[in-house]
Each structure stands twice: as C-alpha cells, then as structure tokens.
Short mmCIF file of C-alpha atoms in Angstrom, two decimals:
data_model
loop_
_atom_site.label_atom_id
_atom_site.label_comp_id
_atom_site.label_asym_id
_atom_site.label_seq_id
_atom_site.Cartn_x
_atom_site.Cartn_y
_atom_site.Cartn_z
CA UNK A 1 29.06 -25.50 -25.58
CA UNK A 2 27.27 -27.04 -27.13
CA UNK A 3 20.48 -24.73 -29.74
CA UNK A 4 22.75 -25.12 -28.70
CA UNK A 5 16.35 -23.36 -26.45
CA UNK A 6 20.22 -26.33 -27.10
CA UNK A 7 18.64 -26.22 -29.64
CA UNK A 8 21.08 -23.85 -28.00
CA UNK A 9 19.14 -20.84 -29.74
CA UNK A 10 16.31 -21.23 -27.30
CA UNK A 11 19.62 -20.91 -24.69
CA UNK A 12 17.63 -17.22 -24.59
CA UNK A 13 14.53 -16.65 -22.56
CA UNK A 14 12.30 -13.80 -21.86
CA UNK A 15 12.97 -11.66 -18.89
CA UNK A 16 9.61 -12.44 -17.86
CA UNK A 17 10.60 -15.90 -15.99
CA UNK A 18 7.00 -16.74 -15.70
CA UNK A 19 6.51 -17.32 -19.45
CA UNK A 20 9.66 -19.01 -20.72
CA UNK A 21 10.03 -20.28 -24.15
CA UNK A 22 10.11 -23.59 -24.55
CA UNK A 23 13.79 -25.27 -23.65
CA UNK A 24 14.77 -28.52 -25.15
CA UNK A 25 14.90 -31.07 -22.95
CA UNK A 26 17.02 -34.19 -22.77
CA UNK A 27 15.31 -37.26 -23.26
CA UNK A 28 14.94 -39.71 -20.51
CA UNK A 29 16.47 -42.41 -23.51
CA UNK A 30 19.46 -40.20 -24.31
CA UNK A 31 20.50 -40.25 -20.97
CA UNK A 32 23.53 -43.18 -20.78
CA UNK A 33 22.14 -46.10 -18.17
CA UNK A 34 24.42 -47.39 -16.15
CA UNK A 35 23.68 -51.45 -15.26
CA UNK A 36 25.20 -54.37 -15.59
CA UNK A 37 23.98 -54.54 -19.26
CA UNK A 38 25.07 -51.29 -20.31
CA UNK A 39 27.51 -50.88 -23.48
CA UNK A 40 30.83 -49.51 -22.59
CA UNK A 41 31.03 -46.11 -23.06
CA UNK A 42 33.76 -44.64 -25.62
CA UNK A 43 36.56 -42.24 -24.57
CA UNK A 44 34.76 -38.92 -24.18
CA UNK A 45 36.38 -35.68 -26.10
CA UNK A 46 36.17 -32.48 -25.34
CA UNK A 47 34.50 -29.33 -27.69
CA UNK A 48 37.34 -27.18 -28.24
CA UNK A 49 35.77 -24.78 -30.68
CA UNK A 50 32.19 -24.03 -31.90
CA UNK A 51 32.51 -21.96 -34.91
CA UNK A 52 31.43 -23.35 -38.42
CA UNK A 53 29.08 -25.99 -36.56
CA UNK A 54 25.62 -26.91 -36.17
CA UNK A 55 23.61 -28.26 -33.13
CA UNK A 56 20.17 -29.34 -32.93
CA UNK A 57 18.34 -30.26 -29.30
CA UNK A 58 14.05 -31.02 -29.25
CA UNK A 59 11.65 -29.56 -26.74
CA UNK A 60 9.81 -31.23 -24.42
CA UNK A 61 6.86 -29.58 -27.07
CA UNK A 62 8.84 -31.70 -29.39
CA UNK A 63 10.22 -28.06 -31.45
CA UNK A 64 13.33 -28.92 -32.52
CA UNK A 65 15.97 -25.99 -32.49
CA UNK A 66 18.84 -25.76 -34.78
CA UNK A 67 21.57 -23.05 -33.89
CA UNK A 68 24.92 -22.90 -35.97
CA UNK A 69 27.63 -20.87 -35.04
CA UNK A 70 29.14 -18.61 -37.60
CA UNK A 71 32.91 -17.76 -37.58
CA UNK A 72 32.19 -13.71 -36.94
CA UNK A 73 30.52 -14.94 -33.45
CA UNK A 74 27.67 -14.89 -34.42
CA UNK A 75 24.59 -17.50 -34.10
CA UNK A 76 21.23 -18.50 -35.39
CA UNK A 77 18.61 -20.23 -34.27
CA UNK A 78 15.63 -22.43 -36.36
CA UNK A 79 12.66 -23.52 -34.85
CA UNK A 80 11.54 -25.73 -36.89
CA UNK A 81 13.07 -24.60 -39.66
CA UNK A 82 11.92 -21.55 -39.19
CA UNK A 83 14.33 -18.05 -37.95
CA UNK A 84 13.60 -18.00 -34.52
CA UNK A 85 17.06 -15.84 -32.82
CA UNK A 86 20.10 -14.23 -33.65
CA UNK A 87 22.70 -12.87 -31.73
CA UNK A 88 26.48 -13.06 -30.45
CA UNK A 89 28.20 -16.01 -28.88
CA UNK A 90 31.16 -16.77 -26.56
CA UNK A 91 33.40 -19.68 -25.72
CA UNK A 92 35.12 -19.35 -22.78
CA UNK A 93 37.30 -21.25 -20.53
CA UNK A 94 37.28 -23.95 -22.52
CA UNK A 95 34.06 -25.21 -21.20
CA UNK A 96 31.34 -22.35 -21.21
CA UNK A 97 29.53 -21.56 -24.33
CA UNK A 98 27.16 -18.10 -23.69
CA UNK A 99 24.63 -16.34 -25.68
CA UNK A 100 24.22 -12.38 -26.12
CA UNK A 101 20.54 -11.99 -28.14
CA UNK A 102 20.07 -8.99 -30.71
CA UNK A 103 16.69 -8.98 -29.46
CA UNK A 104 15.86 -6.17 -26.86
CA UNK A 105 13.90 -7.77 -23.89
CA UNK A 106 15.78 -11.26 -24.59
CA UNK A 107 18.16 -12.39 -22.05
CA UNK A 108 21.05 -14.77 -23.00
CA UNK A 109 21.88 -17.66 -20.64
CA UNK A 110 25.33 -19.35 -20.52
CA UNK A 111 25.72 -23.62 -20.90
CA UNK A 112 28.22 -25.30 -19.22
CA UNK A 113 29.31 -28.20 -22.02
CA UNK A 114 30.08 -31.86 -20.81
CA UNK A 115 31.66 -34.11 -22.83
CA UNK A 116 31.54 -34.75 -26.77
CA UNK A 117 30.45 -38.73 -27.03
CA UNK A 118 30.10 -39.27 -30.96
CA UNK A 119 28.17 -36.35 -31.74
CA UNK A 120 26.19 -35.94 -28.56
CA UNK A 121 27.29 -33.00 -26.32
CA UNK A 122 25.74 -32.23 -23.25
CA UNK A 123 25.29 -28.83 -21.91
CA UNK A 124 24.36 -27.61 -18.58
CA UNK A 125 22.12 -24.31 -18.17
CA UNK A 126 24.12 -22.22 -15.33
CA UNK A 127 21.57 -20.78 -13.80
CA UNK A 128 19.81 -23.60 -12.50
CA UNK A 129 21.81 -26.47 -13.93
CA UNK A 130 19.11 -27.43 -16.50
CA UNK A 131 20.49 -30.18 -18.46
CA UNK A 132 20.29 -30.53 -22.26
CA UNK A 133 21.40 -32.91 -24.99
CA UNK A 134 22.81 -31.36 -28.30
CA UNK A 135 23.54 -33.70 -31.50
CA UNK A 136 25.63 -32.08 -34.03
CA UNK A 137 24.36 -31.67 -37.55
CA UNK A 138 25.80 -29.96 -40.87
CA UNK A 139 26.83 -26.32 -40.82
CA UNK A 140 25.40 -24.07 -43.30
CA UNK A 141 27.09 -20.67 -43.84
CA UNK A 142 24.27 -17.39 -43.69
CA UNK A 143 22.98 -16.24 -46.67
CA UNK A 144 25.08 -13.36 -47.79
CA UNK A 145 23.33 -12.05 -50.55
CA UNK A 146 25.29 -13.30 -53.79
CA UNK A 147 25.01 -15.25 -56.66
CA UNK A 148 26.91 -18.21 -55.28
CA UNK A 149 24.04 -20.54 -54.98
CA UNK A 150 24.71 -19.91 -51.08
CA UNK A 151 20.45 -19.24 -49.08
CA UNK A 152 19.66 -19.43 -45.92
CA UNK A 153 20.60 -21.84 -43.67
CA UNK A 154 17.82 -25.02 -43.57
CA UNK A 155 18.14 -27.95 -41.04
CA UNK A 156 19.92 -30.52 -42.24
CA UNK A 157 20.24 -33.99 -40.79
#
C-alpha cells in the first residue's frame, strides 16, 4: 500500500533514527472532516495490487516523492523529479505494502494501506503508525535501454 518517504520511496529511512529523511506528511486539509456539513463520503475500495502504478505523497518540506511500482517488484522513487531510491517491494496480506532498499545502510519500513477513496490511499507507517496520504498518478515503465522512445520515468500529474 499505497512514495508510496509515500511518496512511498521515502517509506526508507536511515538507520540512524536521529537524522531521518524527510517523510511526507498528510495534510491537515486531506484529512476527511467529519460535521454536520461534511459531503458524504463514497464507497471506499480496497488496493488489491500495486504493480504498473504510480503514487505521489509531499513532505512536510513540501518534496514531493513519486514511487511507481514495476511488475518485476521492483520500485523507484523521485524526489522531485529527481532518482532518489530503488529497491524491492512486497504486497502482502492484502493490506501491507513493504519496502526492501538496494541501498546498504537504508532500512525499508512496511505501510499498512487504508482504503482507496478516488485516488487517495492512505497508508499507515507500522512502526509507529505514522500516517500518510498517497494520490495516484500515471505509471511510467523504467528506461530499458532501447530505441522505443521509452526514458526514464518523470512525474507526471
């Protein structure tokens, strides 16, 4: 579930706990009100799958972190555009998305995902329930090296 760090990508921090990387944050206005006035909120779904998608999340330094999720289970992560991670990821149980970084001294953390709403997940850091808004954006397949007009991966949306 779904940086995505969510941007998920920043899901990784430095062992050293004393100097984190920034972590997106969930905006006070993303989080749904609930008064009298409030809209009605829509039938929630459920992320069944992450491969061939995108999500983007902005830190509270206002970074915003892309990570898409490639089909091999792999992911990577933008900064700002920029390559920022790589690594492995796993869905499990239907609700726990976790990251593995290539990146010696890196330490991946797992997200418990709430429900889809549009295309607004919410995640849940599991180590010390850290919560994080994701909006989905459009999935662009790594560069592989050919002809085919194919490049790196840019944020979209």
């Amino acid at each position: 579930m779904l940086p995505l760090s969510l941007s998920i990508g920043a899901c990784a921090v430095e062992e050293d706990e004393a100097s984190e990387p920034p972590v997106p944050a969930t905006p006070a206005a993303a989080v749904a009100g609930s008064g009298q006035n409030a809209a009605p909120v829509e039938e929630a779904e459920s992320v069944t799958q992450f491969q061939n998608t995108a999500w983007r999340s902005i830190s509270e330094d206002g970074a915003r972190f892309t990570t898409y999720f490639d089909p091999d289970g792999t992911y990577r992560d933008l900064r700002n555009g920029d390559p920022y991670q790589t690594g492995t990821w796993e869905f499990s149980d239907g609700e726990t998305l976790c990251f593995f970084p290539e990146e010696e001294g890196n330490r991946g953390d797992c997200w418990n995902t709430g429900a889809l709403r549009g295309d607004t997940l919410s995640a849940t850091r599991v180590r010390d329930e850290f919560r994080i808004e994701l909006e989905r954006v459009d999935y662009a397949a790594p560069d592989t090296g050919e002809e085919d007009g194919g490049g790196e991966a840019a944020e979209t949306s």
